[in-house]
Amino acid sequence: MKCIYVAGHNGLVGQALVRKLSARPDIKLLVAERSELDLLDQQAVYHFFKQHKIDEVYLAAAKVGGILANRDLPADFIYQNLQIACNVIHAAYQSDVTKLLNLGSSCIYPRLAIQPMSEESLLAGHLEPTNEPYAIAKIAAIKLCESYYRQHGCDFRSVMPTNLYGPFDNFHPIHSHVIPALMQRFHLAKRNNEPQLSVWGTGKVRREFLYVDDLAQACMHLMDMDTARFWALVSPMQSHINIGCGSDISIAELARTMADITGYSGTIHFDTSKPDGTPRKWLDSSLLFSTGWRPQTDLLTGLDKTYQWYLSAQN
């Protein structure tokens, strides 16, 4: 049986990967709580890898958050994400791990990148200032994987998911991303019979969203691909692959959809004194689609599934 380690198994992506991988009978799934393994501790990570004889790694561990968290904690975002990537990727090399999949973020692309954003857009312009430290850490992780491939022949792959949502998302009132943040606020506004709900920004910016179980399936699809086929798709210095759904939606449309999902009937106000972030984030996923993979969950279905999970988690 293959021993597969999922780093960051308690997060949104990690939970989805564990759900999907645990259904495979040929896999021994390995996870570790933060109390058991601190990914910021280089020696601890090295000893963990040596102890368990790991065959494959899904690197889904990261410090993540929305616009406010990135604005207020830039040093935490760049330091912790760099440290996690360096420790896990280097330990995988030292321990002769067969394959590693590094999960990044679409924020690696320039703020004003041509839409949809292809893999070639990486490092072609200035990053979005509100999350630049996080983006730089994620870019560094891609280049780490590429460098270990170029120098040592390590089959370390990178994928760049679009904005994700689903069960076990972070619903923190301050540090959450747009979908869980809006979902919780619309839910509370309905429960409290609030006549108006305020949404940050103009509502005009556009975002692409992918249901997290679809992302997990895409990751497994790419990891199951043999080495020769994967590296024939990419190049040694542009090796990451986008994972998106192929379409986007404005924040205003998303807010109206969220009102429908939660049953909120009040007025939606857009607070233009608050930042919008990047004008548009829509990935060109044609390279991935060319391999035969497509998402299975449309936005309305995914939001409804997520809201039902959120309601059950409140009980």
C-alpha atoms as a PDB file:
ATOM      1  CA  MET A   1       0.000   0.000   0.000  1.00  0.00           C
ATOM      2  CA  LYS A   2       1.158   3.532  -0.752  1.00  0.00           C
ATOM      3  CA  CYS A   3       1.660   5.768   2.254  1.00  0.00           C
ATOM      4  CA  ILE A   4       0.196   9.182   1.436  1.00  0.00           C
ATOM      5  CA  TYR A   5       0.679  12.108   3.784  1.00  0.00           C
ATOM      6  CA  VAL A   6      -1.792  14.991   3.678  1.00  0.00           C
ATOM      7  CA  ALA A   7      -0.201  18.073   5.252  1.00  0.00           C
ATOM      8  CA  GLY A   8      -2.911  20.422   6.484  1.00  0.00           C
ATOM      9  CA  HIS A   9      -5.597  17.745   6.796  1.00  0.00           C
ATOM     10  CA  ASN A  10      -7.840  19.851   9.050  1.00  0.00           C
ATOM     11  CA  GLY A  11      -8.225  22.694   6.559  1.00  0.00           C
ATOM     12  CA  LEU A  12     -10.815  23.142   3.849  1.00  0.00           C
ATOM     13  CA  VAL A  13      -8.692  21.450   1.159  1.00  0.00           C
ATOM     14  CA  GLY A  14      -7.134  18.907   3.496  1.00  0.00           C
ATOM     15  CA  GLN A  15     -10.530  17.665   4.698  1.00  0.00           C
ATOM     16  CA  ALA A  16     -11.676  17.172   1.106  1.00  0.00           C
ATOM     17  CA  LEU A  17      -8.494  15.305   0.182  1.00  0.00           C
ATOM     18  CA  VAL A  18      -8.869  13.038   3.209  1.00  0.00           C
ATOM     19  CA  ARG A  19     -12.512  12.329   2.295  1.00  0.00           C
ATOM     20  CA  LYS A  20     -11.559  11.285  -1.236  1.00  0.00           C
ATOM     21  CA  LEU A  21      -8.268   9.490  -0.528  1.00  0.00           C
ATOM     22  CA  SER A  22      -9.655   7.485   2.401  1.00  0.00           C
ATOM     23  CA  ALA A  23     -12.093   5.796   0.012  1.00  0.00           C
ATOM     24  CA  ARG A  24      -9.206   4.140  -1.844  1.00  0.00           C
ATOM     25  CA  PRO A  25      -8.325   0.652  -0.562  1.00  0.00           C
ATOM     26  CA  ASP A  26      -4.730   0.775  -1.853  1.00  0.00           C
ATOM     27  CA  ILE A  27      -3.739   3.773   0.284  1.00  0.00           C
ATOM     28  CA  LYS A  28      -2.442   4.091   3.815  1.00  0.00           C
ATOM     29  CA  LEU A  29      -3.440   7.640   4.739  1.00  0.00           C
ATOM     30  CA  LEU A  30      -1.168   9.567   7.073  1.00  0.00           C
ATOM     31  CA  VAL A  31      -2.099  12.777   8.907  1.00  0.00           C
ATOM     32  CA  ALA A  32      -0.748  14.555  11.975  1.00  0.00           C
ATOM     33  CA  GLU A  33      -2.371  17.065  14.305  1.00  0.00           C
ATOM     34  CA  ARG A  34      -0.523  20.316  14.944  1.00  0.00           C
ATOM     35  CA  SER A  35       0.160  19.138  18.491  1.00  0.00           C
ATOM     36  CA  GLU A  36       1.946  16.098  17.008  1.00  0.00           C
ATOM     37  CA  LEU A  37       3.851  17.884  14.237  1.00  0.00           C
ATOM     38  CA  ASP A  38       4.679  21.584  13.947  1.00  0.00           C
ATOM     39  CA  LEU A  39       5.322  22.206  10.244  1.00  0.00           C
ATOM     40  CA  LEU A  40       7.263  25.348  11.181  1.00  0.00           C
ATOM     41  CA  ASP A  41       9.856  23.152  12.942  1.00  0.00           C
ATOM     42  CA  GLN A  42      12.366  21.902  10.352  1.00  0.00           C
ATOM     43  CA  GLN A  43      13.853  19.130  12.472  1.00  0.00           C
ATOM     44  CA  ALA A  44      10.451  17.846  13.555  1.00  0.00           C
ATOM     45  CA  VAL A  45       9.300  17.658   9.929  1.00  0.00           C
ATOM     46  CA  TYR A  46      12.493  15.857   8.876  1.00  0.00           C
ATOM     47  CA  HIS A  47      12.132  13.227  11.630  1.00  0.00           C
ATOM     48  CA  PHE A  48       8.433  12.742  10.821  1.00  0.00           C
ATOM     49  CA  PHE A  49       9.241  11.958   7.188  1.00  0.00           C
ATOM     50  CA  LYS A  50      12.070   9.596   8.099  1.00  0.00           C
ATOM     51  CA  GLN A  51       9.901   7.789  10.627  1.00  0.00           C
ATOM     52  CA  HIS A  52       6.959   7.080   8.328  1.00  0.00           C
ATOM     53  CA  LYS A  53       8.533   6.189   4.945  1.00  0.00           C
ATOM     54  CA  ILE A  54       6.112   8.352   2.970  1.00  0.00           C
ATOM     55  CA  ASP A  55       5.505   7.635  -0.738  1.00  0.00           C
ATOM     56  CA  GLU A  56       3.417  10.673  -1.734  1.00  0.00           C
ATOM     57  CA  VAL A  57       2.620  14.065  -0.205  1.00  0.00           C
ATOM     58  CA  TYR A  58      -0.265  16.482  -0.708  1.00  0.00           C
ATOM     59  CA  LEU A  59       0.969  19.819   0.624  1.00  0.00           C
ATOM     60  CA  ALA A  60      -2.259  21.592   1.575  1.00  0.00           C
ATOM     61  CA  ALA A  61      -1.010  23.200   4.782  1.00  0.00           C
ATOM     62  CA  ALA A  62      -0.942  26.998   4.782  1.00  0.00           C
ATOM     63  CA  LYS A  63      -1.781  30.092   6.747  1.00  0.00           C
ATOM     64  CA  VAL A  64      -4.744  31.545   4.876  1.00  0.00           C
ATOM     65  CA  GLY A  65      -7.240  34.375   5.249  1.00  0.00           C
ATOM     66  CA  GLY A  66      -9.180  37.095   3.504  1.00  0.00           C
ATOM     67  CA  ILE A  67      -8.334  40.712   2.677  1.00  0.00           C
ATOM     68  CA  LEU A  68      -8.453  41.924   6.285  1.00  0.00           C
ATOM     69  CA  ALA A  69      -6.265  39.125   7.651  1.00  0.00           C
ATOM     70  CA  ASN A  70      -3.705  39.616   4.855  1.00  0.00           C
ATOM     71  CA  ARG A  71      -3.649  43.362   5.511  1.00  0.00           C
ATOM     72  CA  ASP A  72      -3.176  43.039   9.264  1.00  0.00           C
ATOM     73  CA  LEU A  73      -0.802  40.040   9.410  1.00  0.00           C
ATOM     74  CA  PRO A  74       1.562  40.318   6.406  1.00  0.00           C
ATOM     75  CA  ALA A  75       4.653  39.079   8.265  1.00  0.00           C
ATOM     76  CA  ASP A  76       2.802  36.019   9.554  1.00  0.00           C
ATOM     77  CA  PHE A  77       1.541  35.205   6.065  1.00  0.00           C
ATOM     78  CA  ILE A  78       4.898  35.371   4.309  1.00  0.00           C
ATOM     79  CA  TYR A  79       7.000  33.796   7.068  1.00  0.00           C
ATOM     80  CA  GLN A  80       4.740  30.881   7.970  1.00  0.00           C
ATOM     81  CA  ASN A  81       3.937  29.926   4.381  1.00  0.00           C
ATOM     82  CA  LEU A  82       7.589  30.100   3.321  1.00  0.00           C
ATOM     83  CA  GLN A  83       8.622  28.031   6.321  1.00  0.00           C
ATOM     84  CA  ILE A  84       5.980  25.355   5.751  1.00  0.00           C
ATOM     85  CA  ALA A  85       6.907  25.018   2.064  1.00  0.00           C
ATOM     86  CA  CYS A  86      10.658  24.882   2.725  1.00  0.00           C
ATOM     87  CA  ASN A  87      10.351  22.339   5.517  1.00  0.00           C
ATOM     88  CA  VAL A  88       7.941  19.938   3.809  1.00  0.00           C
ATOM     89  CA  ILE A  89       9.462  20.076   0.317  1.00  0.00           C
ATOM     90  CA  HIS A  90      13.029  19.661   1.560  1.00  0.00           C
ATOM     91  CA  ALA A  91      12.053  16.808   3.887  1.00  0.00           C
ATOM     92  CA  ALA A  92      10.310  15.098   0.955  1.00  0.00           C
ATOM     93  CA  TYR A  93      13.541  15.347  -1.034  1.00  0.00           C
ATOM     94  CA  GLN A  94      15.650  14.068   1.854  1.00  0.00           C
ATOM     95  CA  SER A  95      13.294  11.127   2.375  1.00  0.00           C
ATOM     96  CA  ASP A  96      13.022  10.044  -1.278  1.00  0.00           C
ATOM     97  CA  VAL A  97       9.300  10.771  -1.544  1.00  0.00           C
ATOM     98  CA  THR A  98       8.121   9.581  -4.972  1.00  0.00           C
ATOM     99  CA  LYS A  99       5.632  12.386  -5.680  1.00  0.00           C
ATOM    100  CA  LEU A 100       4.575  15.639  -4.037  1.00  0.00           C
ATOM    101  CA  LEU A 101       1.689  17.915  -4.955  1.00  0.00           C
ATOM    102  CA  ASN A 102       2.039  21.527  -3.804  1.00  0.00           C
ATOM    103  CA  LEU A 103      -1.216  23.475  -3.629  1.00  0.00           C
ATOM    104  CA  GLY A 104      -0.937  27.184  -4.296  1.00  0.00           C
ATOM    105  CA  SER A 105      -3.415  29.984  -4.899  1.00  0.00           C
ATOM    106  CA  SER A 106      -4.617  32.054  -7.842  1.00  0.00           C
ATOM    107  CA  CYS A 107      -3.328  35.165  -6.035  1.00  0.00           C
ATOM    108  CA  ILE A 108       0.127  34.309  -7.429  1.00  0.00           C
ATOM    109  CA  TYR A 109      -0.866  36.027 -10.662  1.00  0.00           C
ATOM    110  CA  PRO A 110      -0.427  39.757 -11.377  1.00  0.00           C
ATOM    111  CA  ARG A 111      -3.185  42.111 -10.262  1.00  0.00           C
ATOM    112  CA  LEU A 112      -3.912  43.181 -13.834  1.00  0.00           C
ATOM    113  CA  ALA A 113      -3.197  39.888 -15.592  1.00  0.00           C
ATOM    114  CA  ILE A 114      -5.022  39.214 -18.846  1.00  0.00           C
ATOM    115  CA  GLN A 115      -8.214  37.260 -18.133  1.00  0.00           C
ATOM    116  CA  PRO A 116      -8.580  34.354 -17.958  1.00  0.00           C
ATOM    117  CA  MET A 117      -5.165  33.978 -16.332  1.00  0.00           C
ATOM    118  CA  SER A 118      -2.982  31.324 -17.953  1.00  0.00           C
ATOM    119  CA  GLU A 119      -0.014  29.631 -16.329  1.00  0.00           C
ATOM    120  CA  GLU A 120       2.216  31.891 -18.455  1.00  0.00           C
ATOM    121  CA  SER A 121       1.008  34.943 -16.487  1.00  0.00           C
ATOM    122  CA  LEU A 122       3.163  34.026 -13.494  1.00  0.00           C
ATOM    123  CA  LEU A 123       5.735  36.777 -12.709  1.00  0.00           C
ATOM    124  CA  ALA A 124       4.511  38.887 -15.636  1.00  0.00           C
ATOM    125  CA  GLY A 125       3.429  41.916 -13.565  1.00  0.00           C
ATOM    126  CA  HIS A 126       2.799  43.482 -10.149  1.00  0.00           C
ATOM    127  CA  LEU A 127       0.917  41.482  -7.536  1.00  0.00           C
ATOM    128  CA  GLU A 128      -2.224  42.614  -5.726  1.00  0.00           C
ATOM    129  CA  PRO A 129      -0.898  44.681  -2.750  1.00  0.00           C
ATOM    130  CA  THR A 130      -3.511  43.369  -0.288  1.00  0.00           C
ATOM    131  CA  ASN A 131      -2.095  39.830  -0.411  1.00  0.00           C
ATOM    132  CA  GLU A 132       1.401  40.273  -1.866  1.00  0.00           C
ATOM    133  CA  PRO A 133       3.302  38.621   1.053  1.00  0.00           C
ATOM    134  CA  TYR A 134       1.113  35.509   0.847  1.00  0.00           C
ATOM    135  CA  ALA A 135       1.418  35.399  -2.944  1.00  0.00           C
ATOM    136  CA  ILE A 136       5.215  35.659  -2.827  1.00  0.00           C
ATOM    137  CA  ALA A 137       5.374  32.708  -0.426  1.00  0.00           C
ATOM    138  CA  LYS A 138       3.194  30.667  -2.761  1.00  0.00           C
ATOM    139  CA  ILE A 139       5.312  31.606  -5.793  1.00  0.00           C
ATOM    140  CA  ALA A 140       8.415  30.556  -3.866  1.00  0.00           C
ATOM    141  CA  ALA A 141       6.826  27.152  -3.194  1.00  0.00           C
ATOM    142  CA  ILE A 142       6.273  26.635  -6.930  1.00  0.00           C
ATOM    143  CA  LYS A 143       9.872  27.535  -7.644  1.00  0.00           C
ATOM    144  CA  LEU A 144      11.059  25.211  -4.877  1.00  0.00           C
ATOM    145  CA  CYS A 145       9.250  22.301  -6.511  1.00  0.00           C
ATOM    146  CA  GLU A 146      10.594  23.237  -9.940  1.00  0.00           C
ATOM    147  CA  SER A 147      14.133  23.613  -8.613  1.00  0.00           C
ATOM    148  CA  TYR A 148      14.115  20.223  -6.904  1.00  0.00           C
ATOM    149  CA  TYR A 149      12.895  18.718 -10.176  1.00  0.00           C
ATOM    150  CA  ARG A 150      15.581  20.475 -12.224  1.00  0.00           C
ATOM    151  CA  GLN A 151      18.445  19.736  -9.837  1.00  0.00           C
ATOM    152  CA  HIS A 152      17.472  16.396  -8.316  1.00  0.00           C
ATOM    153  CA  GLY A 153      14.795  14.948 -10.629  1.00  0.00           C
ATOM    154  CA  CYS A 154      12.172  15.063  -7.852  1.00  0.00           C
ATOM    155  CA  ASP A 155       8.621  14.620  -9.159  1.00  0.00           C
ATOM    156  CA  PHE A 156       7.280  17.597  -7.201  1.00  0.00           C
ATOM    157  CA  ARG A 157       4.221  19.104  -8.884  1.00  0.00           C
ATOM    158  CA  SER A 158       2.256  22.301  -8.246  1.00  0.00           C
ATOM    159  CA  VAL A 159      -1.374  23.196  -8.823  1.00  0.00           C
ATOM    160  CA  MET A 160      -2.996  26.615  -8.586  1.00  0.00           C
ATOM    161  CA  PRO A 161      -6.629  26.367  -7.462  1.00  0.00           C
ATOM    162  CA  THR A 162      -9.081  29.183  -7.951  1.00  0.00           C
ATOM    163  CA  ASN A 163     -11.138  30.471  -4.982  1.00  0.00           C
ATOM    164  CA  LEU A 164     -12.452  27.485  -3.041  1.00  0.00           C
ATOM    165  CA  TYR A 165     -15.434  26.870  -0.801  1.00  0.00           C
ATOM    166  CA  GLY A 166     -17.254  23.959   0.788  1.00  0.00           C
ATOM    167  CA  PRO A 167     -17.667  21.997   4.034  1.00  0.00           C
ATOM    168  CA  PHE A 168     -15.155  22.781   6.808  1.00  0.00           C
ATOM    169  CA  ASP A 169     -14.435  26.236   5.389  1.00  0.00           C
ATOM    170  CA  ASN A 170     -13.254  28.941   7.782  1.00  0.00           C
ATOM    171  CA  PHE A 171     -16.285  30.894   9.002  1.00  0.00           C
ATOM    172  CA  HIS A 172     -14.295  33.225  11.265  1.00  0.00           C
ATOM    173  CA  PRO A 173     -16.118  36.609  11.441  1.00  0.00           C
ATOM    174  CA  ILE A 174     -12.938  38.538  10.530  1.00  0.00           C
ATOM    175  CA  HIS A 175     -10.436  36.212   8.850  1.00  0.00           C
ATOM    176  CA  SER A 176     -12.665  34.227   6.469  1.00  0.00           C
ATOM    177  CA  HIS A 177     -12.782  34.341   2.663  1.00  0.00           C
ATOM    178  CA  VAL A 178     -15.666  35.828   0.711  1.00  0.00           C
ATOM    179  CA  ILE A 179     -18.066  32.863   0.453  1.00  0.00           C
ATOM    180  CA  PRO A 180     -18.005  31.743   4.120  1.00  0.00           C
ATOM    181  CA  ALA A 181     -17.948  35.375   5.246  1.00  0.00           C
ATOM    182  CA  LEU A 182     -21.011  36.263   3.175  1.00  0.00           C
ATOM    183  CA  MET A 183     -22.803  33.019   4.006  1.00  0.00           C
ATOM    184  CA  GLN A 184     -22.482  33.568   7.735  1.00  0.00           C
ATOM    185  CA  ARG A 185     -23.434  37.252   7.533  1.00  0.00           C
ATOM    186  CA  PHE A 186     -26.512  36.560   5.390  1.00  0.00           C
ATOM    187  CA  HIS A 187     -27.532  33.729   7.703  1.00  0.00           C
ATOM    188  CA  LEU A 188     -27.242  35.949  10.791  1.00  0.00           C
ATOM    189  CA  ALA A 189     -28.997  38.839   9.060  1.00  0.00           C
ATOM    190  CA  LYS A 190     -31.932  36.563   8.243  1.00  0.00           C
ATOM    191  CA  ARG A 191     -32.029  35.121  11.750  1.00  0.00           C
ATOM    192  CA  ASN A 192     -31.964  38.602  13.311  1.00  0.00           C
ATOM    193  CA  ASN A 193     -34.442  40.104  10.800  1.00  0.00           C
ATOM    194  CA  GLU A 194     -31.972  42.822   9.781  1.00  0.00           C
ATOM    195  CA  PRO A 195     -33.466  45.123   7.121  1.00  0.00           C
ATOM    196  CA  GLN A 196     -30.109  45.786   5.408  1.00  0.00           C
ATOM    197  CA  LEU A 197     -26.813  43.979   4.986  1.00  0.00           C
ATOM    198  CA  SER A 198     -23.589  45.721   3.974  1.00  0.00           C
ATOM    199  CA  VAL A 199     -21.092  44.039   1.615  1.00  0.00           C
ATOM    200  CA  TRP A 200     -17.516  45.286   1.187  1.00  0.00           C
ATOM    201  CA  GLY A 201     -16.608  47.060  -2.062  1.00  0.00           C
ATOM    202  CA  THR A 202     -18.490  47.969  -5.205  1.00  0.00           C
ATOM    203  CA  GLY A 203     -19.748  44.485  -5.989  1.00  0.00           C
ATOM    204  CA  LYS A 204     -18.337  44.823  -9.511  1.00  0.00           C
ATOM    205  CA  VAL A 205     -15.192  42.730  -9.078  1.00  0.00           C
ATOM    206  CA  ARG A 206     -15.435  39.195 -10.398  1.00  0.00           C
ATOM    207  CA  ARG A 207     -14.301  35.929  -8.893  1.00  0.00           C
ATOM    208  CA  GLU A 208     -14.228  32.273  -9.912  1.00  0.00           C
ATOM    209  CA  PHE A 209     -15.263  29.679  -7.331  1.00  0.00           C
ATOM    210  CA  LEU A 210     -14.686  25.916  -7.210  1.00  0.00           C
ATOM    211  CA  TYR A 211     -16.329  23.439  -4.855  1.00  0.00           C
ATOM    212  CA  VAL A 212     -13.576  21.892  -2.750  1.00  0.00           C
ATOM    213  CA  ASP A 213     -14.501  18.252  -3.459  1.00  0.00           C
ATOM    214  CA  ASP A 214     -14.009  18.985  -7.158  1.00  0.00           C
ATOM    215  CA  LEU A 215     -10.564  20.362  -6.355  1.00  0.00           C
ATOM    216  CA  ALA A 216      -9.680  17.176  -4.452  1.00  0.00           C
ATOM    217  CA  GLN A 217     -10.687  15.073  -7.459  1.00  0.00           C
ATOM    218  CA  ALA A 218      -8.578  17.266  -9.761  1.00  0.00           C
ATOM    219  CA  CYS A 219      -5.552  16.919  -7.468  1.00  0.00           C
ATOM    220  CA  MET A 220      -5.880  13.147  -7.390  1.00  0.00           C
ATOM    221  CA  HIS A 221      -6.337  13.085 -11.166  1.00  0.00           C
ATOM    222  CA  LEU A 222      -3.046  14.936 -11.624  1.00  0.00           C
ATOM    223  CA  MET A 223      -1.174  12.917  -8.998  1.00  0.00           C
ATOM    224  CA  ASP A 224      -2.307   9.645 -10.598  1.00  0.00           C
ATOM    225  CA  MET A 225      -0.823  10.798 -13.901  1.00  0.00           C
ATOM    226  CA  ASP A 226       2.484   9.084 -14.608  1.00  0.00           C
ATOM    227  CA  THR A 227       5.650  11.138 -14.443  1.00  0.00           C
ATOM    228  CA  ALA A 228       6.376  11.225 -18.172  1.00  0.00           C
ATOM    229  CA  ARG A 229       2.879  12.410 -19.066  1.00  0.00           C
ATOM    230  CA  PHE A 230       2.758  15.131 -16.415  1.00  0.00           C
ATOM    231  CA  TRP A 231       6.122  16.651 -17.302  1.00  0.00           C
ATOM    232  CA  ALA A 232       5.252  16.489 -20.998  1.00  0.00           C
ATOM    233  CA  LEU A 233       2.280  18.768 -20.238  1.00  0.00           C
ATOM    234  CA  VAL A 234       4.385  21.420 -18.493  1.00  0.00           C
ATOM    235  CA  SER A 235       7.958  22.686 -18.610  1.00  0.00           C
ATOM    236  CA  PRO A 236      10.735  22.594 -15.983  1.00  0.00           C
ATOM    237  CA  MET A 237      10.364  26.323 -15.233  1.00  0.00           C
ATOM    238  CA  GLN A 238       6.611  26.624 -15.738  1.00  0.00           C
ATOM    239  CA  SER A 239       5.332  23.476 -14.165  1.00  0.00           C
ATOM    240  CA  HIS A 240       2.197  24.523 -12.293  1.00  0.00           C
ATOM    241  CA  ILE A 241      -1.317  23.751 -13.561  1.00  0.00           C
ATOM    242  CA  ASN A 242      -4.408  25.871 -12.936  1.00  0.00           C
ATOM    243  CA  ILE A 243      -7.509  24.292 -11.399  1.00  0.00           C
ATOM    244  CA  GLY A 244     -10.688  26.271 -11.975  1.00  0.00           C
ATOM    245  CA  CYS A 245     -14.261  25.763 -13.107  1.00  0.00           C
ATOM    246  CA  GLY A 246     -14.097  27.784 -16.341  1.00  0.00           C
ATOM    247  CA  SER A 247     -16.390  30.709 -15.410  1.00  0.00           C
ATOM    248  CA  ASP A 248     -16.656  33.573 -12.909  1.00  0.00           C
ATOM    249  CA  ILE A 249     -19.298  35.708 -11.175  1.00  0.00           C
ATOM    250  CA  SER A 250     -19.459  39.275  -9.820  1.00  0.00           C
ATOM    251  CA  ILE A 251     -19.533  39.785  -6.063  1.00  0.00           C
ATOM    252  CA  ALA A 252     -22.899  41.506  -6.506  1.00  0.00           C
ATOM    253  CA  GLU A 253     -24.290  38.405  -8.238  1.00  0.00           C
ATOM    254  CA  LEU A 254     -22.762  36.213  -5.551  1.00  0.00           C
ATOM    255  CA  ALA A 255     -24.369  38.318  -2.815  1.00  0.00           C
ATOM    256  CA  ARG A 256     -27.801  38.038  -4.435  1.00  0.00           C
ATOM    257  CA  THR A 257     -27.317  34.284  -4.821  1.00  0.00           C
ATOM    258  CA  MET A 258     -26.300  34.030  -1.177  1.00  0.00           C
ATOM    259  CA  ALA A 259     -29.452  35.887  -0.157  1.00  0.00           C
ATOM    260  CA  ASP A 260     -31.494  33.312  -2.083  1.00  0.00           C
ATOM    261  CA  ILE A 261     -29.607  30.370  -0.575  1.00  0.00           C
ATOM    262  CA  THR A 262     -30.036  31.613   3.010  1.00  0.00           C
ATOM    263  CA  GLY A 263     -33.523  33.043   2.551  1.00  0.00           C
ATOM    264  CA  TYR A 264     -32.519  36.630   3.375  1.00  0.00           C
ATOM    265  CA  SER A 265     -35.053  39.153   2.004  1.00  0.00           C
ATOM    266  CA  GLY A 266     -33.559  42.486   3.141  1.00  0.00           C
ATOM    267  CA  THR A 267     -31.658  45.123   1.154  1.00  0.00           C
ATOM    268  CA  ILE A 268     -28.039  44.565   0.097  1.00  0.00           C
ATOM    269  CA  HIS A 269     -25.799  47.662   0.393  1.00  0.00           C
ATOM    270  CA  PHE A 270     -22.330  47.823  -1.191  1.00  0.00           C
ATOM    271  CA  ASP A 271     -19.878  49.807   0.932  1.00  0.00           C
ATOM    272  CA  THR A 272     -17.616  51.506  -1.618  1.00  0.00           C
ATOM    273  CA  SER A 273     -15.354  52.881   1.134  1.00  0.00           C
ATOM    274  CA  LYS A 274     -14.022  49.332   1.617  1.00  0.00           C
ATOM    275  CA  PRO A 275     -11.440  47.733  -0.736  1.00  0.00           C
ATOM    276  CA  ASP A 276     -12.408  45.504  -3.650  1.00  0.00           C
ATOM    277  CA  GLY A 277      -9.110  43.680  -4.046  1.00  0.00           C
ATOM    278  CA  THR A 278      -8.051  42.402  -7.476  1.00  0.00           C
ATOM    279  CA  PRO A 279     -10.548  43.533 -10.184  1.00  0.00           C
ATOM    280  CA  ARG A 280     -10.934  40.020 -11.607  1.00  0.00           C
ATOM    281  CA  LYS A 281      -9.585  36.555 -10.849  1.00  0.00           C
ATOM    282  CA  TRP A 282     -10.515  33.964 -13.446  1.00  0.00           C
ATOM    283  CA  LEU A 283      -8.195  31.092 -14.294  1.00  0.00           C
ATOM    284  CA  ASP A 284      -7.521  29.641 -17.705  1.00  0.00           C
ATOM    285  CA  SER A 285      -7.900  25.941 -16.908  1.00  0.00           C
ATOM    286  CA  SER A 286      -7.668  24.715 -20.498  1.00  0.00           C
ATOM    287  CA  LEU A 287      -4.459  22.776 -19.820  1.00  0.00           C
ATOM    288  CA  LEU A 288      -6.146  20.758 -17.078  1.00  0.00           C
ATOM    289  CA  PHE A 289      -9.324  20.332 -19.120  1.00  0.00           C
ATOM    290  CA  SER A 290      -7.235  18.925 -21.978  1.00  0.00           C
ATOM    291  CA  THR A 291      -6.340  15.974 -19.739  1.00  0.00           C
ATOM    292  CA  GLY A 292     -10.001  14.945 -19.452  1.00  0.00           C
ATOM    293  CA  TRP A 293     -10.938  16.427 -16.069  1.00  0.00           C
ATOM    294  CA  ARG A 294     -13.968  18.693 -15.535  1.00  0.00           C
ATOM    295  CA  PRO A 295     -15.662  19.916 -12.337  1.00  0.00           C
ATOM    296  CA  GLN A 296     -18.896  18.170 -11.380  1.00  0.00           C
ATOM    297  CA  THR A 297     -20.504  20.732  -9.037  1.00  0.00           C
ATOM    298  CA  ASP A 298     -22.115  23.964 -10.255  1.00  0.00           C
ATOM    299  CA  LEU A 299     -22.019  27.039  -8.005  1.00  0.00           C
ATOM    300  CA  LEU A 300     -25.661  26.934  -6.895  1.00  0.00           C
ATOM    301  CA  THR A 301     -25.440  23.259  -5.935  1.00  0.00           C
ATOM    302  CA  GLY A 302     -22.121  23.776  -4.172  1.00  0.00           C
ATOM    303  CA  LEU A 303     -23.380  26.764  -2.202  1.00  0.00           C
ATOM    304  CA  ASP A 304     -26.484  24.873  -1.125  1.00  0.00           C
ATOM    305  CA  LYS A 305     -24.373  21.884   0.016  1.00  0.00           C
ATOM    306  CA  THR A 306     -22.077  24.225   1.914  1.00  0.00           C
ATOM    307  CA  TYR A 307     -24.959  26.033   3.591  1.00  0.00           C
ATOM    308  CA  GLN A 308     -26.554  22.754   4.674  1.00  0.00           C
ATOM    309  CA  TRP A 309     -23.218  21.711   6.178  1.00  0.00           C
ATOM    310  CA  TYR A 310     -22.912  25.109   7.893  1.00  0.00           C
ATOM    311  CA  LEU A 311     -26.383  24.731   9.432  1.00  0.00           C
ATOM    312  CA  SER A 312     -25.587  21.230  10.694  1.00  0.00           C
ATOM    313  CA  ALA A 313     -22.278  22.447  12.149  1.00  0.00           C
ATOM    314  CA  GLN A 314     -24.136  25.046  14.224  1.00  0.00           C
ATOM    315  CA  ASN A 315     -26.077  22.334  16.063  1.00  0.00           C
END
